[in-house]
PDB file of C-alpha atoms in Angstrom:
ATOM      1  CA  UNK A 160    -189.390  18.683 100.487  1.00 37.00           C
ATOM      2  CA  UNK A 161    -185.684  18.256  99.411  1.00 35.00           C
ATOM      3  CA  UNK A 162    -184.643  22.100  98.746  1.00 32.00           C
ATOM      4  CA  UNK A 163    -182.786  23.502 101.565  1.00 30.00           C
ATOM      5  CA  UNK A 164    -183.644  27.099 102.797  1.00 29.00           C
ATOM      6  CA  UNK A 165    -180.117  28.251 102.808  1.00 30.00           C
ATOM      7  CA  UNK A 166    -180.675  28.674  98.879  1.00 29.00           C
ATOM      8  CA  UNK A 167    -183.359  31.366  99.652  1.00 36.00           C
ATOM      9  CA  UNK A 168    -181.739  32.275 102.268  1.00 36.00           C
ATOM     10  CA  UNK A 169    -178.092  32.761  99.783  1.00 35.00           C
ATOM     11  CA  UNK A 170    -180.175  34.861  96.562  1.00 36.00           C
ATOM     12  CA  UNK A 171    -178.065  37.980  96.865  1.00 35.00           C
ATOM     13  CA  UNK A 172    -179.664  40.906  97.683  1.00 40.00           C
ATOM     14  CA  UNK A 173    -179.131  43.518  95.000  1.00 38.00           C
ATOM     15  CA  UNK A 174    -177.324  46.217  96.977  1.00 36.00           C
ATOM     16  CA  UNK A 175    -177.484  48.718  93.902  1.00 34.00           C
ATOM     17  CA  UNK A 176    -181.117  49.068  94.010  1.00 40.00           C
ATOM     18  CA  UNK A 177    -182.249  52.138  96.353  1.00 42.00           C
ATOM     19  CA  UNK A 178    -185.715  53.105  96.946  1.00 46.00           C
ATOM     20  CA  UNK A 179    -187.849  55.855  98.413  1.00 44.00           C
ATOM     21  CA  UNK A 180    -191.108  56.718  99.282  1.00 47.00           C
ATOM     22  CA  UNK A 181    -193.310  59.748  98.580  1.00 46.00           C
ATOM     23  CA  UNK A 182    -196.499  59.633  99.860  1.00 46.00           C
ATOM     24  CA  UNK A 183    -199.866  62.272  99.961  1.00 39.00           C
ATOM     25  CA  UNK A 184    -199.432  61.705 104.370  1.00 34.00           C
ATOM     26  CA  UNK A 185    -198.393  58.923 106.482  1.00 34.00           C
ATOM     27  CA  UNK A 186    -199.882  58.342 109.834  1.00 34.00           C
ATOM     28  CA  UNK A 187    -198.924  55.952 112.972  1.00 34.00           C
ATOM     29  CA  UNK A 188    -200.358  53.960 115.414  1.00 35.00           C
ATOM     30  CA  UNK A 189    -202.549  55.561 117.220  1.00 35.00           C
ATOM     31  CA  UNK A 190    -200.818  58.893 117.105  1.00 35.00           C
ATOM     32  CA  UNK A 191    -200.115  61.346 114.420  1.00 36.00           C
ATOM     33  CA  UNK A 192    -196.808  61.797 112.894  1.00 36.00           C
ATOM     34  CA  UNK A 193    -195.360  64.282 110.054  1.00 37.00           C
ATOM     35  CA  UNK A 194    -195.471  64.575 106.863  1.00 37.00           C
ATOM     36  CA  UNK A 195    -194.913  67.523 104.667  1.00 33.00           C
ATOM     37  CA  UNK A 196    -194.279  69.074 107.775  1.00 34.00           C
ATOM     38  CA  UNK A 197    -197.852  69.189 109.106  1.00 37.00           C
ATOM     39  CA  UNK A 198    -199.369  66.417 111.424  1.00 40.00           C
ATOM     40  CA  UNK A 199    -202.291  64.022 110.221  1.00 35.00           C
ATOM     41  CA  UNK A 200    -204.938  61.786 112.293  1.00 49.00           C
ATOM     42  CA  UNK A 201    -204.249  58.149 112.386  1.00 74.00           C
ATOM     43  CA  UNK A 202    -205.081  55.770 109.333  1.00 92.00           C
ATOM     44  CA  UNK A 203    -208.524  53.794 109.432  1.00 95.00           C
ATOM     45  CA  UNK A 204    -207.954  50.026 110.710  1.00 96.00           C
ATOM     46  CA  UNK A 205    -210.774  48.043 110.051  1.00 97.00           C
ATOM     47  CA  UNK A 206    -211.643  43.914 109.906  1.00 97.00           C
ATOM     48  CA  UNK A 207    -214.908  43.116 107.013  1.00 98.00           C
ATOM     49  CA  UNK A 208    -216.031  40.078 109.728  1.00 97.00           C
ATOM     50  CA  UNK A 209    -215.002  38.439 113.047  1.00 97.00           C
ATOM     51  CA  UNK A 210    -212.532  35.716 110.999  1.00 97.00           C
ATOM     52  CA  UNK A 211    -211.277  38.284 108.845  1.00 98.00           C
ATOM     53  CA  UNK A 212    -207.737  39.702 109.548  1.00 98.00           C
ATOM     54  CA  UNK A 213    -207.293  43.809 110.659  1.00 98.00           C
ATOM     55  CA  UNK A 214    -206.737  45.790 107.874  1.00 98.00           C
ATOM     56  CA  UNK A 215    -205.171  49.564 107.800  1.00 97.00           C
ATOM     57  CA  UNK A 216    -206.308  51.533 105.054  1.00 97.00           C
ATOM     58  CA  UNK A 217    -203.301  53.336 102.934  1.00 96.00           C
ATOM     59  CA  UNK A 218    -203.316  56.418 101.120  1.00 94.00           C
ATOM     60  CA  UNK A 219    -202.227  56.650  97.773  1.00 91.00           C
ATOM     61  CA  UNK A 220    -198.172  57.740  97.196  1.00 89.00           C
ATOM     62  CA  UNK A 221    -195.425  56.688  95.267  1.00 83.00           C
ATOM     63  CA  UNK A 222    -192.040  54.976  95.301  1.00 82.00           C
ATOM     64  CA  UNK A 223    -188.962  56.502  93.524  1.00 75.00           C
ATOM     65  CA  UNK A 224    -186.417  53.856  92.583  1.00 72.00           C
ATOM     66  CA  UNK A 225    -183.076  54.480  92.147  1.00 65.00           C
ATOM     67  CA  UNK A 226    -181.001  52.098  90.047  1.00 62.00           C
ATOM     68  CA  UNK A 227    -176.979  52.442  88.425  1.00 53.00           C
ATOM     69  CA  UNK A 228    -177.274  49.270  86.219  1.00 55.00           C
ATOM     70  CA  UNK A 229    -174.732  46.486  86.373  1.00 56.00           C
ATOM     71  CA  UNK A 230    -171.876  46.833  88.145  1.00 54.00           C
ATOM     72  CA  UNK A 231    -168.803  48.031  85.955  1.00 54.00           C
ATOM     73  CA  UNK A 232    -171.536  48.931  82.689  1.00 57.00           C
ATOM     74  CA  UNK A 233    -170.485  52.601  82.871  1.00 57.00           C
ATOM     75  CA  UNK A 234    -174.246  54.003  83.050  1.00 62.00           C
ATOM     76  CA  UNK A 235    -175.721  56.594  84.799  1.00 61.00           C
ATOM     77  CA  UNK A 236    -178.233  56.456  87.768  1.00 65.00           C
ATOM     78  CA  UNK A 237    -181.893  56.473  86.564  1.00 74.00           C
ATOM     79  CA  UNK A 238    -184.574  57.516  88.945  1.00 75.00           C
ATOM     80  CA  UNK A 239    -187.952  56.299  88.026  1.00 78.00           C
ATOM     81  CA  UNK A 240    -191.120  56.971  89.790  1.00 81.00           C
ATOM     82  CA  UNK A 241    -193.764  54.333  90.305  1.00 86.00           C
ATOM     83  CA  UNK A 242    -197.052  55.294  91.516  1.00 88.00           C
ATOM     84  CA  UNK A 243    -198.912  53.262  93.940  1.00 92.00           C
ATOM     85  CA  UNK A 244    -202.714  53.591  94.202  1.00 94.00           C
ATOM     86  CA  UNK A 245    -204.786  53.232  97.368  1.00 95.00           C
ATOM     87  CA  UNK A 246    -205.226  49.904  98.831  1.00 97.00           C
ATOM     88  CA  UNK A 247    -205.537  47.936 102.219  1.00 98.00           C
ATOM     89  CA  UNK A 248    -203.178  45.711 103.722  1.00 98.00           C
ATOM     90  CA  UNK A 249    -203.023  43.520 106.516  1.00 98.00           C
ATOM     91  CA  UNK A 250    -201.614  45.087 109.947  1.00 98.00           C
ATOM     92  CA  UNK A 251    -200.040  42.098 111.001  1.00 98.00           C
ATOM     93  CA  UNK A 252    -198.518  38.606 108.802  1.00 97.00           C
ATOM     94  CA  UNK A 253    -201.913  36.238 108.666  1.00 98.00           C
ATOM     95  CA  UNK A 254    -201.467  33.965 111.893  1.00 98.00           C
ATOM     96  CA  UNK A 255    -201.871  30.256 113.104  1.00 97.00           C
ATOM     97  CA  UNK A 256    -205.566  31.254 113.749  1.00 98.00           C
ATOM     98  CA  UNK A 257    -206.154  32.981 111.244  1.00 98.00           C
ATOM     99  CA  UNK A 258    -205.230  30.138 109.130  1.00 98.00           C
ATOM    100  CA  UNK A 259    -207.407  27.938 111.150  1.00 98.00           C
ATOM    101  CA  UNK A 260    -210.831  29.572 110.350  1.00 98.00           C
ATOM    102  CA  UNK A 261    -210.122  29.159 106.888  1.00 98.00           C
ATOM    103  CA  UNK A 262    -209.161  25.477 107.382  1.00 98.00           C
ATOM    104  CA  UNK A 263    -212.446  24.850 109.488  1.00 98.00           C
ATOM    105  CA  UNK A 264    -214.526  26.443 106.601  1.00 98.00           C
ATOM    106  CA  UNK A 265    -212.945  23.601 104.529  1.00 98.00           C
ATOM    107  CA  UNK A 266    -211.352  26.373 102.191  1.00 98.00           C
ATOM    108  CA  UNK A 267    -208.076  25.865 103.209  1.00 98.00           C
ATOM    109  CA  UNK A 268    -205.377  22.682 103.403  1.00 98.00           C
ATOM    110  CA  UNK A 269    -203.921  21.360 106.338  1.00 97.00           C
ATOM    111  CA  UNK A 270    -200.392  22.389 106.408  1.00 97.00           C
ATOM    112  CA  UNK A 271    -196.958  20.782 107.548  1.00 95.00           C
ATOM    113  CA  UNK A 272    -196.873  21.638 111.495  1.00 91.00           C
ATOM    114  CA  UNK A 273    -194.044  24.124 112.624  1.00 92.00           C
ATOM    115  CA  UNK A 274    -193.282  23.297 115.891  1.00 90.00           C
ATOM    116  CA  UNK A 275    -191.567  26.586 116.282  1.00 85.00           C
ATOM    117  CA  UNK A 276    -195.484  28.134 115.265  1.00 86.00           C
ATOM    118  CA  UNK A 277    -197.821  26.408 117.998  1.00 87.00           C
ATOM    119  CA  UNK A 278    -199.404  29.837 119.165  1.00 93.00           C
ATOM    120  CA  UNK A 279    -202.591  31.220 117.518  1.00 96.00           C
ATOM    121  CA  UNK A 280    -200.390  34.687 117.067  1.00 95.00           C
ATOM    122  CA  UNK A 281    -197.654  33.058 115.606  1.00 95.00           C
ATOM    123  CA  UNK A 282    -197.579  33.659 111.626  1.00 96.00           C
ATOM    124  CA  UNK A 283    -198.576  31.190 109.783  1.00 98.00           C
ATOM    125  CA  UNK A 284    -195.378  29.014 108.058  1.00 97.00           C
ATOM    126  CA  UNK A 285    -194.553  26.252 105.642  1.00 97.00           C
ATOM    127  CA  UNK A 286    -197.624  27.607 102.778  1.00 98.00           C
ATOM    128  CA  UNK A 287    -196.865  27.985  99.426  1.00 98.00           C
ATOM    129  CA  UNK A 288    -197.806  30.608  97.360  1.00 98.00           C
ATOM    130  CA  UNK A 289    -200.338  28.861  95.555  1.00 97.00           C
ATOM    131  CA  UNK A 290    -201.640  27.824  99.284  1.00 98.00           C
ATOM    132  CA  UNK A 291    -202.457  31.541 100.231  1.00 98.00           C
ATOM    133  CA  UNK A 292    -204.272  32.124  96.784  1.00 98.00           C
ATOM    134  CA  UNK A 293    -206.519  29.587  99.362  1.00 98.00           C
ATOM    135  CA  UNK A 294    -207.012  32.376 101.719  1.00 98.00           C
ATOM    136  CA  UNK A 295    -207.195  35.544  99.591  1.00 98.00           C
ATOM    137  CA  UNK A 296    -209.872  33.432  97.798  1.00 98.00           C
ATOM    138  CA  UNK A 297    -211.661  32.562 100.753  1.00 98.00           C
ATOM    139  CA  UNK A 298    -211.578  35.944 102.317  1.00 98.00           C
ATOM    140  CA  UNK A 299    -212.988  37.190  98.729  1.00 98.00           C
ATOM    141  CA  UNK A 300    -215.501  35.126  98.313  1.00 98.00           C
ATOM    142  CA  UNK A 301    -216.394  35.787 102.469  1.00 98.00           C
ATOM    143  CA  UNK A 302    -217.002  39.170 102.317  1.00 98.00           C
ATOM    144  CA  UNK A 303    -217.527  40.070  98.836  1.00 98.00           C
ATOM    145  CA  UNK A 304    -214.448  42.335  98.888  1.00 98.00           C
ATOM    146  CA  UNK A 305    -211.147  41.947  96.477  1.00 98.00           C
ATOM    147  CA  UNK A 306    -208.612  39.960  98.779  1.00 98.00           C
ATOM    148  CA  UNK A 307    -205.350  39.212  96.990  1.00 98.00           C
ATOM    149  CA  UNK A 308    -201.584  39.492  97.881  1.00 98.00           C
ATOM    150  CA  UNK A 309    -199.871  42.688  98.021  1.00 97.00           C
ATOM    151  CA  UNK A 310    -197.714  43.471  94.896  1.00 95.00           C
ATOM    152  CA  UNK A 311    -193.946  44.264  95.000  1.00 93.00           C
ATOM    153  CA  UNK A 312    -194.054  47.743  94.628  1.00 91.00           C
ATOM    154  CA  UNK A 313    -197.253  47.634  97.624  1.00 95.00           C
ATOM    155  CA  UNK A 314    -195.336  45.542  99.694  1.00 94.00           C
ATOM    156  CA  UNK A 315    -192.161  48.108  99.964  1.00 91.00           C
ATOM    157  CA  UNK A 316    -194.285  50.904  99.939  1.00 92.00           C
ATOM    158  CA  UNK A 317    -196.441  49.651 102.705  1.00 94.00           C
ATOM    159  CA  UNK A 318    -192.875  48.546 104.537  1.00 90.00           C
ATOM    160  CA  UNK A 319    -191.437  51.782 104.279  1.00 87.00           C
ATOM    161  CA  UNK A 320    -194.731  53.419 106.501  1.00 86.00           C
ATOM    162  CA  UNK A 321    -194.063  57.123 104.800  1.00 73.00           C
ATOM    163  CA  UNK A 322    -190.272  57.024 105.392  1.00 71.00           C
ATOM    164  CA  UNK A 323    -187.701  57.927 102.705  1.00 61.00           C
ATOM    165  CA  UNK A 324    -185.735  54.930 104.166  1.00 60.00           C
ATOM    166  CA  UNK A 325    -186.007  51.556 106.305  1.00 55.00           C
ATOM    167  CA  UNK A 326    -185.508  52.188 110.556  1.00 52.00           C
ATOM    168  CA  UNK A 327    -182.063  53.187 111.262  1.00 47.00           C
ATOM    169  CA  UNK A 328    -179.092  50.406 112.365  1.00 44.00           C
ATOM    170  CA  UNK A 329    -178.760  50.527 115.685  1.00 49.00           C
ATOM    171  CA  UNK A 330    -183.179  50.077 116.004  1.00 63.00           C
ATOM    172  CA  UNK A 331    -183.234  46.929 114.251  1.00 66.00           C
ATOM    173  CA  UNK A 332    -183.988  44.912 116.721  1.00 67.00           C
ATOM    174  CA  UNK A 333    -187.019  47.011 118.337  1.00 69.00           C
ATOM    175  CA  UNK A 334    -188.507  46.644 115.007  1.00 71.00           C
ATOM    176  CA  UNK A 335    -187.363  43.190 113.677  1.00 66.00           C
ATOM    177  CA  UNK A 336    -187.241  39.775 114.461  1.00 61.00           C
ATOM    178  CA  UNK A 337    -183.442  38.692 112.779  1.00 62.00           C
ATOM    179  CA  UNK A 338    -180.649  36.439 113.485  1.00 62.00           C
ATOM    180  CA  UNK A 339    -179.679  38.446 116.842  1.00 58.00           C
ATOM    181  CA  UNK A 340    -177.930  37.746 119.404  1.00 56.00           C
ATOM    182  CA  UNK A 341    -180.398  35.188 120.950  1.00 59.00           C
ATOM    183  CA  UNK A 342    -180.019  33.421 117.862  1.00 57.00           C
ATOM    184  CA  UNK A 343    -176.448  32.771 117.869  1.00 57.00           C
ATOM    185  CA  UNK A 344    -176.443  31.924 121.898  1.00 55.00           C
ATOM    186  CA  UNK A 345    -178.652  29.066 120.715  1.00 58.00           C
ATOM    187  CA  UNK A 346    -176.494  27.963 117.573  1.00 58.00           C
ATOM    188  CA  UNK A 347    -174.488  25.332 117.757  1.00 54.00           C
ATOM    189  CA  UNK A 348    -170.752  25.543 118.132  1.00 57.00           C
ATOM    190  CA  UNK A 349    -170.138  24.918 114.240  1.00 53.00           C
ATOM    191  CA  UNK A 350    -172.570  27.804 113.559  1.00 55.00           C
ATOM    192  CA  UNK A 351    -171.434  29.994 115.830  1.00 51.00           C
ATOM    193  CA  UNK A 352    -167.917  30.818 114.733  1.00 51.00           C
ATOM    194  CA  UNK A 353    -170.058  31.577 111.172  1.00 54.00           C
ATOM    195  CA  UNK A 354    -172.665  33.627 112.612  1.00 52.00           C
ATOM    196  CA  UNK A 355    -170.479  35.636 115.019  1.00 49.00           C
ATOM    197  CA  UNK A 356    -169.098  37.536 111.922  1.00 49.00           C
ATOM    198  CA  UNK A 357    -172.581  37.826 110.777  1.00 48.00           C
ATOM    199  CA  UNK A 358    -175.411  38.370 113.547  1.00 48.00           C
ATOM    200  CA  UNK A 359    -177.388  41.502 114.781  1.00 51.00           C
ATOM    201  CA  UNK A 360    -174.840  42.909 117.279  1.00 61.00           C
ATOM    202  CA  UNK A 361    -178.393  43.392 119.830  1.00 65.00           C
ATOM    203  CA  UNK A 362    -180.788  41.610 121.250  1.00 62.00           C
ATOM    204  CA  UNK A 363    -184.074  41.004 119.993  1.00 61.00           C
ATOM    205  CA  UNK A 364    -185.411  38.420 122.387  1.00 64.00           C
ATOM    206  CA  UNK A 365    -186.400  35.722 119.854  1.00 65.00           C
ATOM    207  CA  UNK A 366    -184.484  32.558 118.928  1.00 68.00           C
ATOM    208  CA  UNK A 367    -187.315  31.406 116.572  1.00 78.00           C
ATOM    209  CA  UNK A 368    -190.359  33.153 115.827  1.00 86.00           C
ATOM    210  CA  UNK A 369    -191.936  35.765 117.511  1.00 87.00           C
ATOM    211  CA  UNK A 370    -195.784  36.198 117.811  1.00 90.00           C
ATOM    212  CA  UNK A 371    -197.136  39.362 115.424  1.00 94.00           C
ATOM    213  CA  UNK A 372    -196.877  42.218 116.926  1.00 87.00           C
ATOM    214  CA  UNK A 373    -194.215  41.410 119.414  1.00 86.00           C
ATOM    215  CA  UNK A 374    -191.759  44.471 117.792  1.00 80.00           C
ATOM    216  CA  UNK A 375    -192.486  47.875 117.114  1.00 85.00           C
ATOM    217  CA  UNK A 376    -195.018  49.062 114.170  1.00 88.00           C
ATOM    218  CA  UNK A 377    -193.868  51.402 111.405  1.00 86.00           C
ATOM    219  CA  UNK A 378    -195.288  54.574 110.943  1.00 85.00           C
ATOM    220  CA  UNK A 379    -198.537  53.316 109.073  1.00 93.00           C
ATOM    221  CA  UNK A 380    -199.093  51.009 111.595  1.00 93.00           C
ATOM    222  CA  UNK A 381    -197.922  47.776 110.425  1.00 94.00           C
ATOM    223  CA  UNK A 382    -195.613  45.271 112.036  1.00 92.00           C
ATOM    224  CA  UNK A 383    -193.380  42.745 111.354  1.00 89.00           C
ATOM    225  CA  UNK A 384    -192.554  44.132 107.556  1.00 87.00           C
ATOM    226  CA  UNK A 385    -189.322  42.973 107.967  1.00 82.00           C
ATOM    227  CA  UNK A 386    -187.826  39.883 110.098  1.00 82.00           C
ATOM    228  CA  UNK A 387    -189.752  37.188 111.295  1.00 88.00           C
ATOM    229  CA  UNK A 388    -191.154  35.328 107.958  1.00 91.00           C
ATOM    230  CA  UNK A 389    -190.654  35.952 104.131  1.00 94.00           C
ATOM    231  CA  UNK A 390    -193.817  37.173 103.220  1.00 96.00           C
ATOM    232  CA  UNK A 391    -195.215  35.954  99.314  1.00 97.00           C
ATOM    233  CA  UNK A 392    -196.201  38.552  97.057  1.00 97.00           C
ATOM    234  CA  UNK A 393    -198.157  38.888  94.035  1.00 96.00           C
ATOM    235  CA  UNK A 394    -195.185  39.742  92.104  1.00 95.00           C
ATOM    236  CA  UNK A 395    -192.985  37.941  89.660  1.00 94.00           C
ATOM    237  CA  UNK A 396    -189.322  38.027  91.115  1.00 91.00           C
ATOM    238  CA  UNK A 397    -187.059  40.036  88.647  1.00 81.00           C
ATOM    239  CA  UNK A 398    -183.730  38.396  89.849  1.00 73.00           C
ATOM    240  CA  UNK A 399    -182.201  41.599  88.377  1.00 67.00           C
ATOM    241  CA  UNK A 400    -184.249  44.480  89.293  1.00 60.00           C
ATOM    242  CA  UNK A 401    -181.783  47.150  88.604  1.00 58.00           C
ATOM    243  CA  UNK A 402    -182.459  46.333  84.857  1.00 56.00           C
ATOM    244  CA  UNK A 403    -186.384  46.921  85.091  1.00 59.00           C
ATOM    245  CA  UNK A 404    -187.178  49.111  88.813  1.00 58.00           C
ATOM    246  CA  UNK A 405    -190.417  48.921  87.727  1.00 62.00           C
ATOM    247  CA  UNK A 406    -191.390  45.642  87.417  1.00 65.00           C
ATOM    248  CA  UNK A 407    -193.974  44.211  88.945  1.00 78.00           C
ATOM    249  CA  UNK A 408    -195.625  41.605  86.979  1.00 83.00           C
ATOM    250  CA  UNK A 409    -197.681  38.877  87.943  1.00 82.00           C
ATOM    251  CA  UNK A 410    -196.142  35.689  89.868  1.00 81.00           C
ATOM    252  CA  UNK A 411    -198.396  33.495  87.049  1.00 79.00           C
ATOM    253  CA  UNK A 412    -197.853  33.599  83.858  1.00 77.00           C
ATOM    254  CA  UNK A 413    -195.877  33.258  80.746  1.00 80.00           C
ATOM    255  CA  UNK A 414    -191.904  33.818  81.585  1.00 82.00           C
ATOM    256  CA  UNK A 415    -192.476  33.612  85.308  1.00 90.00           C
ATOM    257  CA  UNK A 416    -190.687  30.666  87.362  1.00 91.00           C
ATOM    258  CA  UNK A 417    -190.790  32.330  90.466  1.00 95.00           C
ATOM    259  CA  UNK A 418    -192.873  34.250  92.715  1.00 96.00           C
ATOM    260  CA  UNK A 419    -191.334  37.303  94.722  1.00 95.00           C
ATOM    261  CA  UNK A 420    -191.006  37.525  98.322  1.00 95.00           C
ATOM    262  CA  UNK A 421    -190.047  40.120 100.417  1.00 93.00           C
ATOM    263  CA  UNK A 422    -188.771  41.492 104.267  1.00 88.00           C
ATOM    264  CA  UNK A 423    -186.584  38.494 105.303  1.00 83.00           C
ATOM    265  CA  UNK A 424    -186.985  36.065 108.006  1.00 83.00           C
ATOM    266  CA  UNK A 425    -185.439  35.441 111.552  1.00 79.00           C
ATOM    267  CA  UNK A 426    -182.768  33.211 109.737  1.00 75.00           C
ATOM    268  CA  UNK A 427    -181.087  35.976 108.002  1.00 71.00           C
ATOM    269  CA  UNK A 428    -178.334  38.547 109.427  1.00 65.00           C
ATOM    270  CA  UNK A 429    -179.814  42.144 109.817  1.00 64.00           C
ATOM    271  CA  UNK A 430    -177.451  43.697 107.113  1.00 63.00           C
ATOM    272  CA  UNK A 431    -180.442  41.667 105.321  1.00 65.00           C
ATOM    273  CA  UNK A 432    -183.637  42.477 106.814  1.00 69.00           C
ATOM    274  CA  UNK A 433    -185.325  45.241 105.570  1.00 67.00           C
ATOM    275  CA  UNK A 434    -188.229  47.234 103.280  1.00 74.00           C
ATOM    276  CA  UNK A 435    -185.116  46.702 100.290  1.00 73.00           C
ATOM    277  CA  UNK A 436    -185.038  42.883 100.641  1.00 76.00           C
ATOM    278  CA  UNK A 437    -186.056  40.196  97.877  1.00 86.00           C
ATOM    279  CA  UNK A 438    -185.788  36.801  97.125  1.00 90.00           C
ATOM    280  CA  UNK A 439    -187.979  34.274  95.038  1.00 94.00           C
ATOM    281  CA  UNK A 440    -189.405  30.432  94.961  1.00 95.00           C
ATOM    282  CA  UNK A 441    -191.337  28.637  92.753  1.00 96.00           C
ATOM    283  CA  UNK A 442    -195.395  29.174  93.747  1.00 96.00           C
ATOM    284  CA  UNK A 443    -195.362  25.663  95.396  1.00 97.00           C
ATOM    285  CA  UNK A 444    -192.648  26.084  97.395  1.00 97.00           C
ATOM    286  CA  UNK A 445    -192.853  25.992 100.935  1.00 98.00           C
ATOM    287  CA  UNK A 446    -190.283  26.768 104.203  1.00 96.00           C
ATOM    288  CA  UNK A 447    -190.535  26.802 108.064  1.00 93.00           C
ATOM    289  CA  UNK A 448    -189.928  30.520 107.489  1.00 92.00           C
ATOM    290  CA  UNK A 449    -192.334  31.712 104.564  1.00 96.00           C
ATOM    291  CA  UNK A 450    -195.641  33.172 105.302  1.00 97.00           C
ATOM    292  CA  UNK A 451    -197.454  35.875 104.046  1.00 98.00           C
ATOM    293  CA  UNK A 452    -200.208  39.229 104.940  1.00 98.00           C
ATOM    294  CA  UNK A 453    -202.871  40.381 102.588  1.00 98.00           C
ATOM    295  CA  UNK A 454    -204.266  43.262 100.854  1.00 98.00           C
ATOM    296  CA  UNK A 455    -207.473  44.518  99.449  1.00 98.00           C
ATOM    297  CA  UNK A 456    -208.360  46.745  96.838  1.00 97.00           C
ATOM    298  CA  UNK A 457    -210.804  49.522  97.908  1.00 90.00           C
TER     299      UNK A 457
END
């Protein structure tokens, strides 16, 4: 395919957008954590068939987005809250293997081999948007549940696990897979001077990907939200989000080039990996560095 990643990769992030989290509880991996000041029992994880991929069960909450228009426009900050309804979602990015029962059930396409993906933990890369519509379909259809992707507003929501904000600075790299310091060792000496300026000043242990599950989980459980692969959603990208911080319309259909996607990938710096992070490709796009996770309604 002839577009180069680094045009993903360049989509400014739009700094001026700030978002929060309010949620009934939130709950961690196998241990309780606070909210509202009292403690609740872990969140149900749960898989509808052997194939199928682990899913953690989310209360319903909220996000409050913050926005202060364009830059220089003179307006005010605008809060507005968005509320997000119960759903499931994945607890790790679907995987080589997970990719591969579809595939032998003939309900999924072959796809472009990563040689930096040969492990059945590693996410699955290089599928399109339209490609996982495959899977959600299959896994739909499977089980007799509603498998789709995870919205915009679902995705950050989920990301944030019950904080107000993404994992402080200095953890990124116990939580994220990002262009680290093991990244720019293996750069060459062209790249380096560029990514010296740029890189993770710690040490994540990953030049390429990592297998799911390698970092920490957030507090609902869930890993690899950011860093590692873009992950689709089923969100139109609003290349301006300030201007509507509730959008969250459908990747297909009238006015829509581009579908959203969300966390960033082990090729960005980790000033740009995080719950806040968006970018958007055309639904048959595809990249060494784009996968996805699911979610299903309840």
């Amino acid at each position: 395919m002839p577009h180069r990643f680094r045009l993903l990769t360049g989509v400014p992030v739009v700094p001026r957008l700030v978002c929060f989290l309010v949620a009934g509880f939130a709950a961690g991996a196998g241990h309780p954590v606070k909210a509202s000041g009292k403690e609740v029992p872990p969140l149900t994880r749960f898989s509808d068939c052997p194939s199928c991929p682990e899913m953690v069960a989310l209360p319903d909450g909220a996000l409050v987005k913050r926005s202060t228009g364009k830059k220089g426009d003179g307006k005010a900050a605008k809060l507005s809250r968005i509320t997000v309804p119960a759903f499931s979602v994945s607890r790790f990015e679907v995987t080589v293997a997970d990719w591969a029962a579809c595939v032998a059930e003939k309900a999924c396409p072959e796809l472009r081999t990563n040689k930096f993906a040969t492990e059945a933990r590693h996410p699955i890369t290089n599928v399109s948007w339209l490609q996982a519509q495959d899977y959600v379909n299959w896994l739909s259809e499977k089980t007799g549940k509603t498998y789709r992707l995870p919205t915009g507003n679902e995705w950050q929501y989920a990301a944030l696990g019950g904080r107000l904000k993404s994992f402080a600075w200095q953890d990124r790299c116990q939580y994220a897979n990002h262009d680290d310091l093991t990244y720019l060792v293996q750069a060459d000496d062209k790249r380096k001077a560029k990514l010296a300026r740029i890189t993770g000043k710690c040490d994540d242990g990953f030049w390429r990907l990592a297998p799911v599950g390698s970092f920490k989980a957030n507090d609902f459980g869930l890993h690899d939200t950011s860093g590692n692969v873009w992950e689709w959603t089923q969100s139109c990208w609003v290349h301006v989000p300030e201007e509507k911080p509730d959008a969250d319309t459908p990747a297909i259909g009238p006015g829509c080039e581009k579908a959203e996607l969300r966390g960033g990938s082990y090729r960005v710096s980790s000033s740009l990996v995080g719950s806040w992070q968006s970018s958007g490709r055309r639904p048959d796009f595809s990249n060494i560095d784009i996968g996805f996770r699911v979610a299903r309604d309840h």
